[in-house]
Amino acid sequence: MRAGSTGVVFDESALLALGSGNPLASQFVANTEHGATRHVYVPALCLAAADGMRKGLAEHVGALPAVEIVELDFAGASTVGALLRDGVEWRLGHAVHLSRPTVDWPDGRHVVTADPGLYADMPLVRTIKLPRGR
């Protein structure tokens, strides 16, 4: 990450909104294409959940050069496992993991979502609400 960079994490609902042509979701991706300091991250588990609901969405998102699909590594699997034990749905766990502060992202990254209430009780998770519908 470079100084001044901003990054967002798209959860399952944001990916479904993007696939439906949501203007704000599309704007996040378009802004990323035009600036090296803007980043859109897609957790692989969120992408799998969204593709399970809308066939072909994974191929569409995977073809977007401005979007970085993030695999579930050891640290992520450990975090998601702990979240599962705490009752968090697996489809949210990977987004939560990527949103929390790290060395590269000391302030964390906002989760772009249509349902910020899902993250209300999760420490260190900040959200950006997408409007529902087109």
PDB file of C-alpha atoms in Angstrom:
ATOM      1  CA  MET A   1       0.000   0.000   0.000  1.00  0.00           C
ATOM      2  CA  ARG A   2       1.227   3.468  -0.810  1.00  0.00           C
ATOM      3  CA  ALA A   3       0.686   6.483   1.400  1.00  0.00           C
ATOM      4  CA  GLY A   4      -2.635   8.063   0.531  1.00  0.00           C
ATOM      5  CA  SER A   5      -4.093   4.830  -0.790  1.00  0.00           C
ATOM      6  CA  THR A   6      -7.666   3.849  -0.088  1.00  0.00           C
ATOM      7  CA  GLY A   7      -9.011   0.334  -0.197  1.00  0.00           C
ATOM      8  CA  VAL A   8     -12.459  -1.169   0.122  1.00  0.00           C
ATOM      9  CA  VAL A   9     -13.642  -4.749   0.528  1.00  0.00           C
ATOM     10  CA  PHE A  10     -16.731  -5.896  -1.390  1.00  0.00           C
ATOM     11  CA  ASP A  11     -18.857  -8.402   0.502  1.00  0.00           C
ATOM     12  CA  GLU A  12     -21.386 -10.790  -1.048  1.00  0.00           C
ATOM     13  CA  SER A  13     -24.152  -8.178  -1.156  1.00  0.00           C
ATOM     14  CA  ALA A  14     -21.861  -5.607  -2.806  1.00  0.00           C
ATOM     15  CA  LEU A  15     -20.869  -8.150  -5.451  1.00  0.00           C
ATOM     16  CA  LEU A  16     -24.520  -8.932  -6.141  1.00  0.00           C
ATOM     17  CA  ALA A  17     -25.211  -5.195  -6.389  1.00  0.00           C
ATOM     18  CA  LEU A  18     -22.281  -4.764  -8.773  1.00  0.00           C
ATOM     19  CA  GLY A  19     -23.637  -7.584 -10.920  1.00  0.00           C
ATOM     20  CA  SER A  20     -27.018  -5.838 -10.988  1.00  0.00           C
ATOM     21  CA  GLY A  21     -25.531  -2.561 -12.179  1.00  0.00           C
ATOM     22  CA  ASN A  22     -25.600  -0.654  -8.891  1.00  0.00           C
ATOM     23  CA  PRO A  23     -24.133   2.785  -9.743  1.00  0.00           C
ATOM     24  CA  LEU A  24     -22.169   3.238  -6.503  1.00  0.00           C
ATOM     25  CA  ALA A  25     -20.654  -0.261  -6.646  1.00  0.00           C
ATOM     26  CA  SER A  26     -19.730   0.353 -10.276  1.00  0.00           C
ATOM     27  CA  GLN A  27     -18.218   3.726  -9.379  1.00  0.00           C
ATOM     28  CA  PHE A  28     -15.878   2.119  -6.838  1.00  0.00           C
ATOM     29  CA  VAL A  29     -14.577  -0.198  -9.569  1.00  0.00           C
ATOM     30  CA  ALA A  30     -14.360   2.573 -12.179  1.00  0.00           C
ATOM     31  CA  ASN A  31     -12.436   4.845  -9.793  1.00  0.00           C
ATOM     32  CA  THR A  32      -9.977   2.024  -9.179  1.00  0.00           C
ATOM     33  CA  GLU A  33      -9.317   1.706 -12.891  1.00  0.00           C
ATOM     34  CA  HIS A  34      -8.336   5.382 -13.023  1.00  0.00           C
ATOM     35  CA  GLY A  35      -6.133   5.668  -9.973  1.00  0.00           C
ATOM     36  CA  ALA A  36      -3.214   3.652  -8.657  1.00  0.00           C
ATOM     37  CA  THR A  37      -4.069   4.663  -5.084  1.00  0.00           C
ATOM     38  CA  ARG A  38      -7.576   3.159  -5.085  1.00  0.00           C
ATOM     39  CA  HIS A  39      -8.141  -0.541  -4.521  1.00  0.00           C
ATOM     40  CA  VAL A  40     -11.161  -2.861  -4.573  1.00  0.00           C
ATOM     41  CA  TYR A  41     -10.623  -6.191  -2.825  1.00  0.00           C
ATOM     42  CA  VAL A  42     -12.956  -9.157  -3.235  1.00  0.00           C
ATOM     43  CA  PRO A  43     -12.681 -11.924  -0.644  1.00  0.00           C
ATOM     44  CA  ALA A  44     -12.812 -15.294  -2.421  1.00  0.00           C
ATOM     45  CA  LEU A  45     -15.416 -16.626   0.031  1.00  0.00           C
ATOM     46  CA  CYS A  46     -17.696 -13.653  -0.639  1.00  0.00           C
ATOM     47  CA  LEU A  47     -17.288 -14.188  -4.368  1.00  0.00           C
ATOM     48  CA  ALA A  48     -18.177 -17.872  -4.002  1.00  0.00           C
ATOM     49  CA  ALA A  49     -21.294 -16.986  -1.999  1.00  0.00           C
ATOM     50  CA  ALA A  50     -22.389 -14.359  -4.534  1.00  0.00           C
ATOM     51  CA  ASP A  51     -21.739 -16.692  -7.483  1.00  0.00           C
ATOM     52  CA  GLY A  52     -23.841 -19.320  -5.720  1.00  0.00           C
ATOM     53  CA  MET A  53     -26.718 -16.859  -5.832  1.00  0.00           C
ATOM     54  CA  ARG A  54     -26.082 -15.485  -9.331  1.00  0.00           C
ATOM     55  CA  LYS A  55     -24.476 -17.853 -11.812  1.00  0.00           C
ATOM     56  CA  GLY A  56     -21.701 -16.260 -13.832  1.00  0.00           C
ATOM     57  CA  LEU A  57     -20.966 -13.492 -11.341  1.00  0.00           C
ATOM     58  CA  ALA A  58     -17.547 -14.941 -10.478  1.00  0.00           C
ATOM     59  CA  GLU A  59     -16.522 -14.896 -14.143  1.00  0.00           C
ATOM     60  CA  HIS A  60     -17.750 -11.317 -14.506  1.00  0.00           C
ATOM     61  CA  VAL A  61     -15.927 -10.053 -11.411  1.00  0.00           C
ATOM     62  CA  GLY A  62     -12.828 -12.087 -12.208  1.00  0.00           C
ATOM     63  CA  ALA A  63     -12.610 -10.395 -15.610  1.00  0.00           C
ATOM     64  CA  LEU A  64     -12.468  -6.907 -14.089  1.00  0.00           C
ATOM     65  CA  PRO A  65      -8.820  -5.812 -14.139  1.00  0.00           C
ATOM     66  CA  ALA A  66      -9.368  -3.255 -11.358  1.00  0.00           C
ATOM     67  CA  VAL A  67     -10.587  -5.817  -8.837  1.00  0.00           C
ATOM     68  CA  GLU A  68      -8.227  -7.944  -6.760  1.00  0.00           C
ATOM     69  CA  ILE A  69      -9.636 -11.284  -5.662  1.00  0.00           C
ATOM     70  CA  VAL A  70      -8.051 -12.261  -2.357  1.00  0.00           C
ATOM     71  CA  GLU A  71      -7.522 -15.927  -1.540  1.00  0.00           C
ATOM     72  CA  LEU A  72      -8.048 -17.298   1.941  1.00  0.00           C
ATOM     73  CA  ASP A  73      -4.571 -17.739   3.409  1.00  0.00           C
ATOM     74  CA  PHE A  74      -3.622 -19.311   6.738  1.00  0.00           C
ATOM     75  CA  ALA A  75      -4.211 -16.141   8.771  1.00  0.00           C
ATOM     76  CA  GLY A  76      -7.573 -15.670   7.068  1.00  0.00           C
ATOM     77  CA  ALA A  77      -8.612 -19.292   7.642  1.00  0.00           C
ATOM     78  CA  SER A  78      -7.697 -18.956  11.314  1.00  0.00           C
ATOM     79  CA  THR A  79      -9.671 -15.717  11.657  1.00  0.00           C
ATOM     80  CA  VAL A  80     -12.688 -17.050   9.754  1.00  0.00           C
ATOM     81  CA  GLY A  81     -12.640 -20.197  11.894  1.00  0.00           C
ATOM     82  CA  ALA A  82     -12.709 -18.103  15.072  1.00  0.00           C
ATOM     83  CA  LEU A  83     -15.544 -15.991  13.670  1.00  0.00           C
ATOM     84  CA  LEU A  84     -17.505 -19.132  12.788  1.00  0.00           C
ATOM     85  CA  ARG A  85     -17.141 -20.333  16.381  1.00  0.00           C
ATOM     86  CA  ASP A  86     -18.527 -16.961  17.486  1.00  0.00           C
ATOM     87  CA  GLY A  87     -21.590 -17.426  15.259  1.00  0.00           C
ATOM     88  CA  VAL A  88     -20.565 -15.254  12.295  1.00  0.00           C
ATOM     89  CA  GLU A  89     -21.683 -16.590   8.916  1.00  0.00           C
ATOM     90  CA  TRP A  90     -18.830 -17.896   6.756  1.00  0.00           C
ATOM     91  CA  ARG A  91     -19.813 -15.608   3.878  1.00  0.00           C
ATOM     92  CA  LEU A  92     -19.017 -12.589   6.091  1.00  0.00           C
ATOM     93  CA  GLY A  93     -15.915 -13.914   7.801  1.00  0.00           C
ATOM     94  CA  HIS A  94     -13.480 -13.345   4.971  1.00  0.00           C
ATOM     95  CA  ALA A  95     -14.702  -9.753   4.490  1.00  0.00           C
ATOM     96  CA  VAL A  96     -14.295  -9.124   8.219  1.00  0.00           C
ATOM     97  CA  HIS A  97     -10.755 -10.500   8.111  1.00  0.00           C
ATOM     98  CA  LEU A  98      -9.746  -8.262   5.186  1.00  0.00           C
ATOM     99  CA  SER A  99     -11.350  -5.173   6.683  1.00  0.00           C
ATOM    100  CA  ARG A 100      -9.442  -5.179   9.958  1.00  0.00           C
ATOM    101  CA  PRO A 101      -6.232  -3.179  10.452  1.00  0.00           C
ATOM    102  CA  THR A 102      -2.956  -4.732   9.302  1.00  0.00           C
ATOM    103  CA  VAL A 103       0.614  -3.526   8.820  1.00  0.00           C
ATOM    104  CA  ASP A 104      -0.218  -2.614   5.211  1.00  0.00           C
ATOM    105  CA  TRP A 105      -3.603  -1.108   6.111  1.00  0.00           C
ATOM    106  CA  PRO A 106      -3.183   0.372   9.620  1.00  0.00           C
ATOM    107  CA  ASP A 107      -6.645   1.967   9.498  1.00  0.00           C
ATOM    108  CA  GLY A 108      -8.226  -1.122   7.973  1.00  0.00           C
ATOM    109  CA  ARG A 109     -10.450  -1.101   4.899  1.00  0.00           C
ATOM    110  CA  HIS A 110     -14.160  -0.321   4.729  1.00  0.00           C
ATOM    111  CA  VAL A 111     -16.543  -3.137   3.816  1.00  0.00           C
ATOM    112  CA  VAL A 112     -18.851  -2.073   1.006  1.00  0.00           C
ATOM    113  CA  THR A 113     -22.195  -3.736   1.711  1.00  0.00           C
ATOM    114  CA  ALA A 114     -25.932  -3.442   1.177  1.00  0.00           C
ATOM    115  CA  ASP A 115     -26.474  -4.553   4.778  1.00  0.00           C
ATOM    116  CA  PRO A 116     -24.136  -2.805   7.242  1.00  0.00           C
ATOM    117  CA  GLY A 117     -26.184  -4.141  10.153  1.00  0.00           C
ATOM    118  CA  LEU A 118     -24.536  -7.526   9.624  1.00  0.00           C
ATOM    119  CA  TYR A 119     -21.267  -5.991  10.819  1.00  0.00           C
ATOM    120  CA  ALA A 120     -22.656  -3.840  13.663  1.00  0.00           C
ATOM    121  CA  ASP A 121     -21.268  -6.010  16.470  1.00  0.00           C
ATOM    122  CA  MET A 122     -17.898  -6.727  14.893  1.00  0.00           C
ATOM    123  CA  PRO A 123     -14.947  -4.833  16.357  1.00  0.00           C
ATOM    124  CA  LEU A 124     -12.748  -2.785  14.024  1.00  0.00           C
ATOM    125  CA  VAL A 125     -15.084  -3.210  11.021  1.00  0.00           C
ATOM    126  CA  ARG A 126     -16.222  -0.052   9.245  1.00  0.00           C
ATOM    127  CA  THR A 127     -18.793  -0.152   6.455  1.00  0.00           C
ATOM    128  CA  ILE A 128     -20.027   1.825   3.480  1.00  0.00           C
ATOM    129  CA  LYS A 129     -23.704   1.257   2.745  1.00  0.00           C
ATOM    130  CA  LEU A 130     -24.794   0.627  -0.821  1.00  0.00           C
ATOM    131  CA  PRO A 131     -28.307   1.689  -1.709  1.00  0.00           C
ATOM    132  CA  ARG A 132     -30.530  -1.226  -2.653  1.00  0.00           C
ATOM    133  CA  GLY A 133     -31.822  -1.510  -6.188  1.00  0.00           C
ATOM    134  CA  ARG A 134     -30.604   0.376  -9.211  1.00  0.00           C
TER     135      ARG A 134
END
